[in-house]
Coordinates of C-alpha atoms and ligand atoms in Angstrom, one line a residue:
M651 CA 0.0 0.0 0.0
A652 CA 1.4 3.4 -1.1
E653 CA 2.6 5.6 2.0
K654 CA 0.0 8.1 3.3
F655 CA 1.1 11.8 4.1
K656 CA -0.9 14.2 6.4
V657 CA -1.2 17.7 4.9
L658 CA -2.4 20.8 6.7
I659 CA -3.8 23.6 4.8
A660 CA -3.5 26.3 7.4
D661 CA -4.9 29.2 5.3
N662 CA -7.7 29.8 2.7
L663 CA -7.3 27.7 -0.5
D664 CA -9.5 27.3 -3.6
A665 CA -11.8 24.2 -3.3
E666 CA -10.2 22.9 -6.6
G667 CA -6.7 22.6 -4.9
V668 CA -8.1 20.8 -1.9
E669 CA -9.8 18.2 -4.3
I670 CA -6.6 17.6 -6.0
L671 CA -4.9 16.7 -2.7
E672 CA -7.6 14.7 -1.6
N673 CA -7.9 12.6 -4.9
S674 CA -4.1 12.2 -5.0
G675 CA -4.5 8.8 -3.1
I676 CA -1.5 9.5 -1.0
I677 CA -2.7 12.4 1.3
E678 CA -5.0 12.8 4.2
V679 CA -5.9 16.6 4.1
D680 CA -6.7 18.8 6.9
Y681 CA -8.3 22.0 5.6
R682 CA -8.7 24.7 8.4
K683 CA -9.0 27.9 6.3
K684 CA -7.5 29.9 9.2
T685 CA -5.3 28.5 12.1
D686 CA -4.8 30.1 15.4
R687 CA -1.1 30.2 16.3
E688 CA -1.5 28.2 19.6
E689 CA -3.4 25.5 17.8
L690 CA -0.8 25.3 15.0
L691 CA 1.9 24.9 17.6
K692 CA 0.0 22.1 19.0
I693 CA -1.0 20.1 16.0
I694 CA 2.0 20.8 13.5
G695 CA 4.0 17.8 14.8
N696 CA 1.4 15.5 13.1
Y697 CA 1.9 16.8 9.6
H698 CA 4.3 15.9 6.6
G699 CA 3.2 18.6 4.4
L700 CA 2.1 22.3 5.2
I701 CA 0.3 24.8 2.7
V702 CA 0.1 28.5 3.9
R703 CA -0.8 31.9 2.3
S704 CA 0.6 34.8 3.9
A705 CA -1.4 34.6 7.4
T706 CA 0.5 31.7 8.8
K707 CA 4.1 32.5 9.8
V708 CA 6.3 29.5 9.6
N709 CA 9.3 30.4 11.7
K710 CA 11.7 28.5 14.2
E711 CA 9.0 28.5 16.8
V712 CA 7.0 26.5 14.5
L713 CA 9.9 24.4 13.0
D714 CA 10.9 23.4 16.6
K715 CA 7.6 21.5 16.8
C716 CA 7.8 19.9 13.5
E717 CA 8.8 16.3 14.0
N718 CA 7.5 14.8 10.5
L719 CA 7.3 18.0 8.4
K720 CA 8.9 17.3 4.9
V721 CA 7.7 20.4 2.8
V722 CA 6.0 23.8 3.1
I723 CA 4.3 25.4 0.1
R724 CA 3.5 29.0 0.0
A725 CA 0.2 29.4 -2.1
G726 CA 1.6 32.6 -3.8
V727 CA 4.7 34.3 -4.8
G728 CA 6.2 36.1 -1.6
V729 CA 7.7 34.0 1.1
D730 CA 8.3 36.7 3.6
N731 CA 6.2 34.7 6.1
I732 CA 8.5 31.7 5.9
D733 CA 12.0 31.5 7.5
I734 CA 13.8 29.7 4.6
P735 CA 17.1 29.2 6.2
A736 CA 15.6 27.8 9.3
C737 CA 13.5 25.4 7.1
S738 CA 16.7 24.3 5.3
Q739 CA 18.5 23.6 8.6
K740 CA 15.5 21.6 9.6
G741 CA 15.7 19.8 6.3
V742 CA 12.2 21.0 5.2
V743 CA 11.6 21.8 1.4
V744 CA 10.2 25.3 0.8
M745 CA 8.2 26.0 -2.5
N746 CA 6.0 28.8 -3.8
A747 CA 3.5 28.9 -6.4
P748 CA 4.7 31.8 -8.3
A749 CA 2.9 31.8 -11.7
G750 CA -0.7 31.8 -11.1
N751 CA -1.3 35.2 -10.0
S752 CA 1.0 37.3 -12.2
V753 CA -1.6 38.6 -14.7
S754 CA -4.1 39.5 -11.7
T755 CA -1.4 41.6 -9.8
A756 CA -0.3 43.2 -13.0
E757 CA -4.0 44.1 -13.6
Q758 CA -4.2 45.5 -10.2
A759 CA -1.2 47.7 -10.9
I760 CA -2.8 49.0 -14.0
A761 CA -6.2 49.5 -12.2
L762 CA -4.3 51.6 -9.6
M763 CA -2.7 53.5 -12.5
F764 CA -6.1 54.4 -14.1
A765 CA -7.5 55.2 -10.5
L766 CA -4.6 57.7 -9.9
A767 CA -4.8 59.2 -13.3
R768 CA -8.6 59.8 -13.1
K769 CA -9.1 59.9 -9.3
T770 CA -11.9 57.5 -9.9
P771 CA -12.1 56.3 -6.1
Q772 CA -12.3 60.0 -5.0
A773 CA -14.8 60.9 -7.3
N774 CA -16.9 57.8 -6.5
A775 CA -16.7 58.7 -2.9
S776 CA -17.8 62.4 -3.6
M777 CA -20.7 61.2 -5.6
K778 CA -21.8 58.8 -2.7
E779 CA -22.0 62.1 -0.7
K780 CA -24.5 63.3 -3.3
K781 CA -22.0 65.8 -4.6
W782 CA -21.1 66.8 -8.2
E783 CA -17.7 68.0 -8.1
K784 CA -16.8 67.8 -11.8
S785 CA -13.9 70.5 -11.8
K786 CA -12.3 68.9 -8.6
F787 CA -11.5 65.6 -10.4
N788 CA -9.9 66.7 -13.4
G789 CA -7.3 64.0 -14.4
T790 CA -4.2 63.2 -16.6
Q791 CA -4.1 61.1 -19.9
L792 CA -2.0 57.9 -19.8
T793 CA -1.2 58.0 -23.6
G794 CA 2.2 59.4 -24.2
K795 CA 3.1 59.5 -20.5
T796 CA 6.5 57.8 -19.1
I797 CA 6.2 54.9 -16.7
G798 CA 9.2 53.5 -14.8
V799 CA 8.9 49.7 -14.1
I800 CA 11.3 48.6 -11.5
G801 CA 11.5 44.7 -11.4
L802 CA 11.1 42.9 -14.6
G803 CA 10.1 39.3 -13.5
R804 CA 6.7 37.8 -14.1
I805 CA 4.4 40.7 -13.0
G806 CA 6.6 43.4 -14.2
K807 CA 6.8 42.0 -17.7
E808 CA 2.9 41.7 -17.5
V809 CA 2.7 45.3 -16.5
V810 CA 5.0 46.4 -19.3
K811 CA 3.0 44.6 -22.0
R812 CA -0.2 46.5 -20.8
C813 CA 1.5 50.0 -20.5
K814 CA 2.8 49.5 -24.1
G815 CA -0.7 48.7 -25.1
L816 CA -1.8 52.0 -23.6
Q817 CA 0.8 53.6 -25.7
M818 CA 3.0 54.7 -22.8
H819 CA 6.7 55.2 -23.0
V820 CA 8.3 52.6 -20.7
L821 CA 11.6 52.7 -18.8
G822 CA 12.6 49.5 -17.1
F823 CA 15.1 48.5 -14.5
D824 CA 16.2 44.8 -13.3
P825 CA 19.9 44.4 -12.6
Y826 CA 19.3 40.6 -12.4
I827 CA 18.3 39.9 -16.0
P828 CA 20.5 40.1 -18.8
K829 CA 19.6 42.9 -21.1
E830 CA 19.3 40.6 -24.0
A831 CA 16.8 38.6 -22.3
L832 CA 14.6 41.7 -22.1
E833 CA 15.3 43.1 -25.6
Y834 CA 12.1 41.5 -26.9
L835 CA 10.0 43.7 -24.5
Q836 CA 11.3 46.8 -26.7
I837 CA 11.3 49.3 -23.8
E838 CA 14.2 51.6 -22.6
L839 CA 16.2 49.7 -20.0
T840 CA 17.9 52.1 -17.7
D841 CA 18.7 52.7 -14.0
V842 CA 16.8 53.8 -10.9
D843 CA 18.0 57.3 -10.9
T844 CA 16.7 58.0 -14.5
I845 CA 13.3 56.4 -13.7
L846 CA 13.0 58.6 -10.6
A847 CA 13.9 61.6 -12.7
K848 CA 11.9 61.2 -15.9
S849 CA 8.9 59.1 -14.9
D850 CA 5.2 60.4 -14.6
F851 CA 4.3 57.0 -13.2
I852 CA 6.6 54.5 -11.2
T853 CA 5.5 51.0 -10.4
V854 CA 7.7 48.5 -8.5
H855 CA 7.5 44.6 -8.9
T856 CA 10.3 43.2 -6.9
P857 CA 10.7 41.4 -3.5
L858 CA 11.5 43.5 -0.6
T859 CA 15.0 43.3 0.0
E860 CA 18.0 45.2 1.3
T861 CA 18.3 46.7 -2.1
T862 CA 14.6 47.6 -2.7
A863 CA 13.7 48.8 0.7
G864 CA 13.0 52.4 0.7
L865 CA 13.5 52.9 -3.0
V866 CA 11.5 56.2 -2.6
N867 CA 12.5 57.6 0.8
S868 CA 12.7 61.1 2.3
K869 CA 16.2 61.6 1.2
N870 CA 15.5 61.1 -2.7
L871 CA 12.1 62.7 -2.9
S872 CA 13.9 65.8 -4.5
K873 CA 15.1 63.3 -7.3
L874 CA 11.5 62.5 -8.4
K875 CA 9.9 64.3 -11.3
P876 CA 7.4 66.7 -9.8
G877 CA 3.8 65.5 -10.1
V878 CA 4.8 61.6 -10.4
R879 CA 2.4 59.1 -9.3
L880 CA 3.5 56.1 -7.4
I881 CA 2.2 52.5 -7.5
N882 CA 3.1 49.4 -5.3
C883 CA 1.5 46.1 -5.9
A884 CA 4.6 44.2 -4.7
R885 CA 5.6 44.6 -0.9
G886 CA 5.2 47.2 1.6
G887 CA 8.3 49.1 2.6
I888 CA 9.6 49.3 -1.0
Y889 CA 8.5 53.1 -1.0
D890 CA 9.0 54.4 2.5
E891 CA 5.3 55.1 3.7
A892 CA 6.2 58.2 5.8
A893 CA 8.1 59.7 2.8
I894 CA 5.2 59.1 0.3
A895 CA 3.0 61.1 2.8
E896 CA 5.6 63.9 2.9
G897 CA 5.9 64.0 -0.9
I898 CA 2.0 64.1 -1.5
K899 CA 1.7 66.9 1.2
S900 CA 4.5 69.0 -0.4
G901 CA 3.1 68.3 -3.8
V902 CA 6.1 66.4 -5.3
I903 CA 4.2 63.3 -5.6
A904 CA 0.5 63.8 -7.1
G905 CA -0.7 60.4 -5.9
A906 CA 0.2 56.9 -4.7
G907 CA -1.7 53.8 -5.4
L908 CA -0.8 51.2 -2.7
D909 CA -2.0 47.6 -2.4
V910 CA 0.7 46.5 0.1
F911 CA 1.9 47.9 3.4
T912 CA 4.9 47.7 5.8
E913 CA 2.5 46.3 8.3
E914 CA -0.6 44.5 7.3
P915 CA -3.3 45.5 8.3
P916 CA -1.6 49.0 8.8
K917 CA -1.8 50.6 12.1
A918 CA -4.7 53.2 12.6
D919 CA -2.0 56.1 12.6
L920 CA -0.9 55.5 9.1
P921 CA -0.4 58.9 7.8
L922 CA -1.7 57.8 4.3
Y923 CA -5.1 57.2 5.5
E924 CA -5.6 61.0 6.0
L925 CA -4.5 61.9 2.4
E926 CA -7.2 61.8 -0.4
D927 CA -4.5 61.5 -3.1
A928 CA -3.4 58.0 -1.5
I929 CA -5.5 55.2 -3.1
L930 CA -5.4 52.3 -0.7
T931 CA -6.5 48.5 -1.3
P932 CA -6.1 45.7 1.3
H933 CA -3.5 43.6 -0.6
L934 CA -5.8 42.6 -3.3
G935 CA -3.4 41.8 -6.2
A936 CA -3.9 38.2 -6.1
S937 CA -7.6 38.4 -5.2
T938 CA -9.5 37.2 -8.3
D939 CA -11.4 34.0 -8.8
E940 CA -8.8 33.1 -11.8
A941 CA -5.8 33.8 -9.7
Q942 CA -6.9 31.9 -6.6
L943 CA -7.9 28.9 -8.8
E944 CA -4.4 28.7 -10.7
V945 CA -2.5 29.4 -7.5
A946 CA -4.4 26.7 -5.7
K947 CA -3.9 24.2 -8.5
E948 CA -0.2 25.0 -8.9
T949 CA 0.3 24.6 -5.1
A950 CA -1.6 21.2 -4.9
D951 CA 0.0 19.8 -8.0
S952 CA 3.4 20.7 -6.5
M953 CA 2.5 19.1 -3.2
V954 CA 1.4 15.9 -4.8
E955 CA 4.3 15.7 -7.2
Y956 CA 7.0 16.3 -4.3
L957 CA 5.4 13.6 -1.8
K958 CA 5.1 11.2 -4.7
S959 CA 8.2 11.4 -6.7
G960 CA 10.8 13.7 -4.7
V961 CA 10.5 16.3 -7.5
A962 CA 10.3 19.9 -6.1
R963 CA 9.0 22.4 -8.7
N964 CA 9.7 25.9 -7.8
S965 CA 11.7 25.1 -4.7
L966 CA 13.4 27.8 -3.0
N967 CA 15.9 25.6 -1.0
F968 CA 16.2 22.4 -3.0
P969 CA 17.5 21.5 -6.4
T970 CA 14.6 21.7 -8.9
L971 CA 14.7 19.0 -11.5
D972 CA 12.1 18.3 -13.9
P973 CA 11.0 14.6 -14.4
G974 CA 13.0 14.2 -17.7
Q975 CA 16.3 15.3 -16.0
M976 CA 15.5 13.1 -13.0
D977 CA 15.4 10.2 -15.2
V978 CA 18.8 10.7 -16.6
L979 CA 20.4 12.0 -13.2
A980 CA 19.0 9.6 -10.9
P981 CA 21.6 6.8 -10.9
W982 CA 24.3 9.5 -10.9
F983 CA 22.5 11.0 -7.8
E984 CA 22.8 7.6 -6.0
L985 CA 26.3 7.2 -7.1
C986 CA 27.4 10.5 -5.7
E987 CA 25.8 10.0 -2.5
K988 CA 27.6 6.7 -2.0
L989 CA 30.9 8.2 -3.2
G990 CA 30.6 10.9 -0.6
S991 CA 30.1 8.3 2.0
L992 CA 33.0 6.2 0.8
I993 CA 35.3 9.2 0.7
A994 CA 34.2 10.3 4.3
Q995 CA 35.1 6.8 5.6
A996 CA 38.3 6.3 3.3
M997 CA 40.0 9.4 4.6
K998 CA 41.6 10.0 8.0
G999 CA 41.0 13.6 8.5
A1000 CA 38.2 15.9 8.3
I1001 CA 37.4 16.6 4.5
Q1002 CA 37.9 20.3 3.6
T1003 CA 37.4 20.3 -0.1
V1004 CA 35.7 18.0 -2.7
Q1005 CA 36.2 18.9 -6.2
I1006 CA 34.2 17.0 -8.8
E1007 CA 35.0 17.0 -12.7
Y1008 CA 32.3 15.9 -15.1
R1009 CA 32.9 14.7 -18.6
G1010 CA 30.8 13.4 -21.6
E1011 CA 26.9 13.6 -21.9
L1012 CA 26.5 14.4 -18.3
T1013 CA 27.9 17.9 -18.8
N1014 CA 24.7 18.8 -20.8
Y1015 CA 22.7 18.9 -17.4
N1016 CA 22.5 21.1 -14.3
L1017 CA 24.6 19.0 -12.1
N1018 CA 24.5 21.1 -9.1
P1019 CA 22.1 18.3 -7.4
L1020 CA 25.0 15.8 -7.6
E1021 CA 27.2 18.0 -5.4
I1022 CA 24.3 18.1 -3.0
A1023 CA 24.0 14.4 -3.1
M1024 CA 27.9 14.2 -2.5
A1025 CA 27.5 16.4 0.6
K1026 CA 24.5 14.3 1.8
G1027 CA 26.7 11.0 1.6
L1028 CA 29.7 12.7 3.1
L1029 CA 27.9 14.2 6.3
T1030 CA 25.7 11.2 6.9
V1031 CA 28.8 9.5 8.0
A1032 CA 29.1 11.8 10.9
M1033 CA 25.6 13.0 11.2
G1034 CA 23.3 10.1 10.5
D1035 CA 19.9 10.5 9.3
E1036 CA 19.7 14.1 10.4
V1037 CA 21.0 15.0 7.1
N1038 CA 19.0 15.3 3.8
L1039 CA 19.1 17.0 0.5
V1040 CA 17.9 20.2 1.8
N1041 CA 20.2 20.7 4.8
A1042 CA 23.3 19.0 3.6
P1043 CA 24.6 22.3 1.9
V1044 CA 23.8 24.3 4.9
Y1045 CA 25.7 21.6 7.2
A1046 CA 28.5 21.4 4.7
K1047 CA 29.0 25.3 4.8
D1048 CA 28.8 25.3 8.7
R1049 CA 31.5 22.7 8.7
G1050 CA 33.7 24.6 6.3
I1051 CA 33.4 22.0 3.6
T1052 CA 33.7 23.3 0.0
I1053 CA 32.1 21.1 -2.6
A1054 CA 32.4 22.3 -6.1
G1055 CA 31.9 21.0 -9.6
N1056 CA 33.1 21.8 -13.1
S1057 CA 32.1 20.3 -16.5
I1058 CA 34.7 19.6 -19.0
K1059 CA 33.1 19.8 -22.4
S1060 CA 34.6 17.7 -25.1
T1061 CA 33.8 17.6 -28.9
S1062 CA 34.0 13.7 -29.1
N1063 CA 31.3 11.4 -28.0
E1064 CA 33.1 10.7 -24.4
A1065 CA 31.4 8.4 -22.1
S1066 CA 30.0 10.2 -19.1
V1067 CA 32.6 9.9 -16.1
L1068 CA 33.2 11.9 -13.0
K1069 CA 36.3 12.2 -11.2
V1070 CA 36.2 13.4 -7.4
S1071 CA 39.2 14.7 -5.7
A1072 CA 38.7 15.2 -2.0
S1073 CA 41.3 16.6 0.4
D1074 CA 41.6 16.8 4.3
G1075 CA 44.5 19.5 4.0
K1076 CA 47.1 16.8 4.4
E1077 CA 45.9 13.7 2.4
N1078 CA 44.3 13.5 -1.0
F1079 CA 42.0 10.9 -2.3
Q1080 CA 40.8 10.5 -5.9
I1081 CA 38.0 8.4 -7.4
R1082 CA 36.8 7.9 -11.0
A1083 CA 33.4 6.6 -11.4
T1084 CA 30.7 6.1 -14.1
V1085 CA 27.0 4.7 -14.3
N1086 CA 27.0 1.6 -16.7
F1087 CA 24.2 -1.0 -17.2
S1088 CA 24.7 -2.4 -13.7
G1089 CA 24.5 1.0 -12.1
G1090 CA 27.1 3.3 -10.4
T1091 CA 30.7 1.8 -10.7
I1092 CA 34.1 2.9 -9.5
I1093 CA 36.7 2.7 -12.2
G1094 CA 39.7 4.1 -10.7
V1095 CA 41.0 5.0 -7.3
N1096 CA 44.1 7.3 -6.7
N1097 CA 45.0 7.1 -10.4
L1098 CA 45.0 3.2 -10.3
P1099 CA 42.5 1.2 -12.4
M1100 CA 39.8 -0.7 -10.2
E1101 CA 36.6 -1.6 -10.9
F1102 CA 33.9 -2.2 -8.1
K1103 CA 30.6 -1.1 -6.8
P1104 CA 30.4 1.5 -4.1
S1105 CA 28.0 -0.6 -1.8
G1106 CA 27.8 -3.0 1.0
H1107 CA 31.0 -3.9 3.1
I1108 CA 34.3 -2.9 1.6
L1109 CA 37.8 -3.5 3.1
L1110 CA 40.1 -0.9 1.3
I1111 CA 43.8 -1.5 1.9
K1112 CA 47.0 0.3 0.9
N1113 CA 49.9 -2.1 1.2
K1114 CA 53.5 -2.5 -0.1
D1115 CA 53.6 -4.7 -3.2
V1116 CA 55.3 -7.8 -1.8
P1117 CA 54.4 -11.4 -2.2
K1118 CA 52.1 -13.2 0.3
V1119 CA 49.7 -10.2 0.8
V1120 CA 46.6 -11.9 -0.8
G1121 CA 47.3 -15.3 0.6
E1122 CA 47.6 -14.0 4.2
L1123 CA 44.7 -11.8 3.8
G1124 CA 42.5 -14.6 2.8
T1125 CA 43.6 -16.8 5.5
L1126 CA 43.0 -14.0 8.1
L1127 CA 39.4 -13.4 7.0
G1128 CA 38.6 -16.9 6.5
S1129 CA 39.7 -17.7 9.9
H1130 CA 37.1 -15.3 11.2
G1131 CA 34.4 -16.6 9.1
V1132 CA 34.4 -13.6 6.6
N1133 CA 33.6 -14.5 3.2
I1134 CA 35.2 -12.6 0.4
A1135 CA 32.7 -11.7 -2.6
S1136 CA 35.3 -10.1 -4.8
L1137 CA 38.9 -8.9 -4.7
Q1138 CA 40.8 -6.5 -6.8
L1139 CA 44.6 -5.4 -6.8
A1140 CA 46.4 -2.7 -8.4
R1141 CA 49.8 -1.1 -7.9
D1142 CA 51.8 1.9 -9.2
T1143 CA 55.1 0.1 -9.7
R1144 CA 56.5 -3.4 -9.1
G1145 CA 57.5 -3.5 -5.4
G1146 CA 55.9 -0.1 -4.9
A1147 CA 52.5 0.8 -3.2
A1148 CA 49.6 -1.2 -4.0
L1149 CA 45.8 -0.9 -3.4
T1150 CA 43.8 -3.9 -2.6
F1151 CA 39.9 -3.7 -2.7
I1152 CA 38.1 -6.5 -0.9
E1153 CA 34.2 -6.8 -1.0
I1154 CA 33.2 -8.8 2.0
D1155 CA 29.7 -10.3 2.6
D1156 CA 29.1 -9.1 6.3
E1157 CA 30.4 -6.6 8.6
L1158 CA 34.2 -6.9 9.4
P1159 CA 34.9 -7.9 13.1
G1160 CA 37.0 -5.1 14.8
E1161 CA 39.8 -7.5 15.7
V1162 CA 40.6 -8.4 12.1
L1163 CA 41.1 -4.8 11.2
E1164 CA 43.4 -4.3 14.2
T1165 CA 45.4 -7.6 13.1
L1166 CA 45.6 -6.3 9.6
K1167 CA 46.8 -2.8 10.8
A1168 CA 49.7 -4.4 12.6
K1169 CA 51.1 -6.4 9.6
E1170 CA 54.3 -4.7 8.5
Y1171 CA 53.3 -4.7 4.9
I1172 CA 49.8 -2.9 5.4
L1173 CA 50.3 0.8 5.1
E1174 CA 46.6 1.4 5.9
A1175 CA 43.5 -0.6 6.1
R1176 CA 39.9 0.8 6.4
Y1177 CA 36.7 -0.8 6.7
I1178 CA 33.9 0.9 4.8
R1179 CA 30.2 0.5 5.2
I1180 CA 27.9 1.9 2.4
R1181 CA 24.2 1.8 2.7
Ligands
NAD2606 P1 9.6 37.7 -9.9 O1 10.7 36.9 -9.0 O2 9.2 37.1 -11.1 O3 10.3 39.1 -10.2 C1 10.9 40.1 -9.4 C2 11.9 40.7 -10.1 O4 12.5 41.7 -9.3 C3 13.1 39.8 -10.6 O5 13.2 39.8 -11.8 C4 14.3 40.3 -9.8 O6 15.3 40.3 -10.7 C5 13.8 41.8 -9.5 N1 14.6 42.5 -8.7 C6 15.1 42.0 -7.5 N2 15.7 43.1 -6.8 C7 15.7 44.3 -7.8 C8 16.3 45.5 -7.6 N3 16.9 46.0 -6.4 N4 16.0 46.3 -8.7 C9 15.2 46.0 -9.6 N5 14.7 44.7 -9.8 C10 15.1 43.8 -8.8 O7 8.4 38.1 -8.9 P2 6.9 38.4 -9.4 O8 6.1 37.3 -9.4 O9 7.0 39.3 -10.5 O10 6.5 39.1 -8.0 C11 7.0 40.6 -7.7 C12 6.6 40.9 -6.5 O11 5.1 41.0 -6.4 C13 6.8 40.0 -5.3 O12 7.4 40.9 -4.2 C14 5.6 39.3 -4.9 O13 5.7 38.9 -3.4 C15 4.7 40.5 -5.0 N6 3.3 40.0 -5.3 C16 2.2 40.7 -4.7 C17 1.0 40.3 -5.0 C18 -0.2 41.1 -4.4 O14 -1.3 40.4 -4.0 N7 -0.2 42.4 -4.4 C19 0.6 39.2 -5.8 C20 1.8 38.5 -6.3 C21 3.0 38.9 -6.2
MLT2607 C1 1.9 36.8 -3.3 O1 2.9 37.1 -2.7 O2 1.4 35.9 -3.9 C2 1.0 37.9 -2.9 O3 1.1 38.6 -1.9 C3 -0.5 37.4 -3.0 C4 -1.4 36.8 -1.9 O4 -1.0 35.7 -1.4 O5 -2.2 37.3 -1.3

């Protein structure tokens, strides 16, 4: 019978998303719509999956109570309510559902732009007071005006398309997207200062980060084109709220349309409440039937896919592999984890660096997940089951271990091979390996040819190349009832140093290893267990 997982939906989610989870056959759903903090802390230990929108905060306090949690999905884009580093530390995958609400949020920005241009909410409020203030609500035309769009990701691009349709002149800024990738938008790509100085409207579509917080603030108000109108459907705090109020009062800013706030809901003393030219909406960007449906479906599909197959779509702390890539990389993934384990057991000192060189077909893929698998194998030797693919990079960094890979491209049809070189600062250890019809296989150790599977019970011996080694080894193991499954030898030069690899059927008794180490022809002997 398939394993059953328990998933808590702590905030509101469209019914179709709930249905996808329920029909998956592997998930028992607890849909609560709204979850009180105390209750969440009490029950969260029971769940393998958690779905939240923005109301439920997933921080260390919650994670400390999570005994079984594998995955948190934010039904939406912004993950400001999730402590991602703490989730990684705990080994919990974090995903979001970023695509479903882009169009609706872009439309909300455009709606606020129209509202600012024509003062529609103010005129509506005046009419409801039974007034007819025609001259008071004179507006501005959009055609021919300049709009600055800061952040050209999913939503920013949708906004640009609509502004161009309105025949506006569009300035854009996004330092993290290569200019060539934005050329098709046919807008003027520029910098923040130019946008502040030239725009009649400015709209922001970035996350709230150190580089975007206070993008308009009290110090740069004077840089704005007088009469500018500001729109924020991204995150509160990108424009400093006090500065906007100051700008509206002084007339530098003609109006601000804000869907998001530094604190939500804002405190009663928010200065913008008092200003007629501030048009405020309660975080409605994604609040359309269409967006909620799309986000719920995207969220539920990701949850089912992850719990079924381990593929994390839109993961924010876990390598994202599509199923096609997974088919090719799965045996390499397993191989790297086993090599990590082997290296950690084969070397004497604490490993400091692991360099992986990839060759052949393999180099056509994103191979970062293999480095994570290597880290997991390596750390599991010391840390046990606490390590998983999410927290392995965190733990590796904490311990000062660097794991890096590089692809060597070749024009010929070279077979896929990887070479791993590990160092503990004193000793180096090197393995070459490949994946063949029988799975992951080691094809060389320390520049010597060897062929064996990195699994089961292994005795790895560095010895002097002298007669009697094999005979004595066989006798010693046999006298302790240890059966040899396979044995391989390789040496650098006659009479020089040799490597002996012995695969045994069961665990090696400790006294056998000690006896071996005492032999004068044994330079080093290690018992390695790979699961
Ligand atoms: P996205 O990741 O697709 O795009 C964000 C873009 O901002 C990226 O291209 C990034 O390169 C750019 N960026 C980051 N720092 C920047 C900087 N300093 N200057 C210029 N550009 C910068 O995200 P998205 O889906 O377009 O969402 C954008 C924002 O809208 C997010 O903050 C999201 O949380 C918010 N959002 C709000 C609502 C709402 O209801 N109001 C709905 C959806 C999304
Ligand atoms: C988001 O980040 O997706 C938005 O803030 C929309 C929301 O969840 O309300």
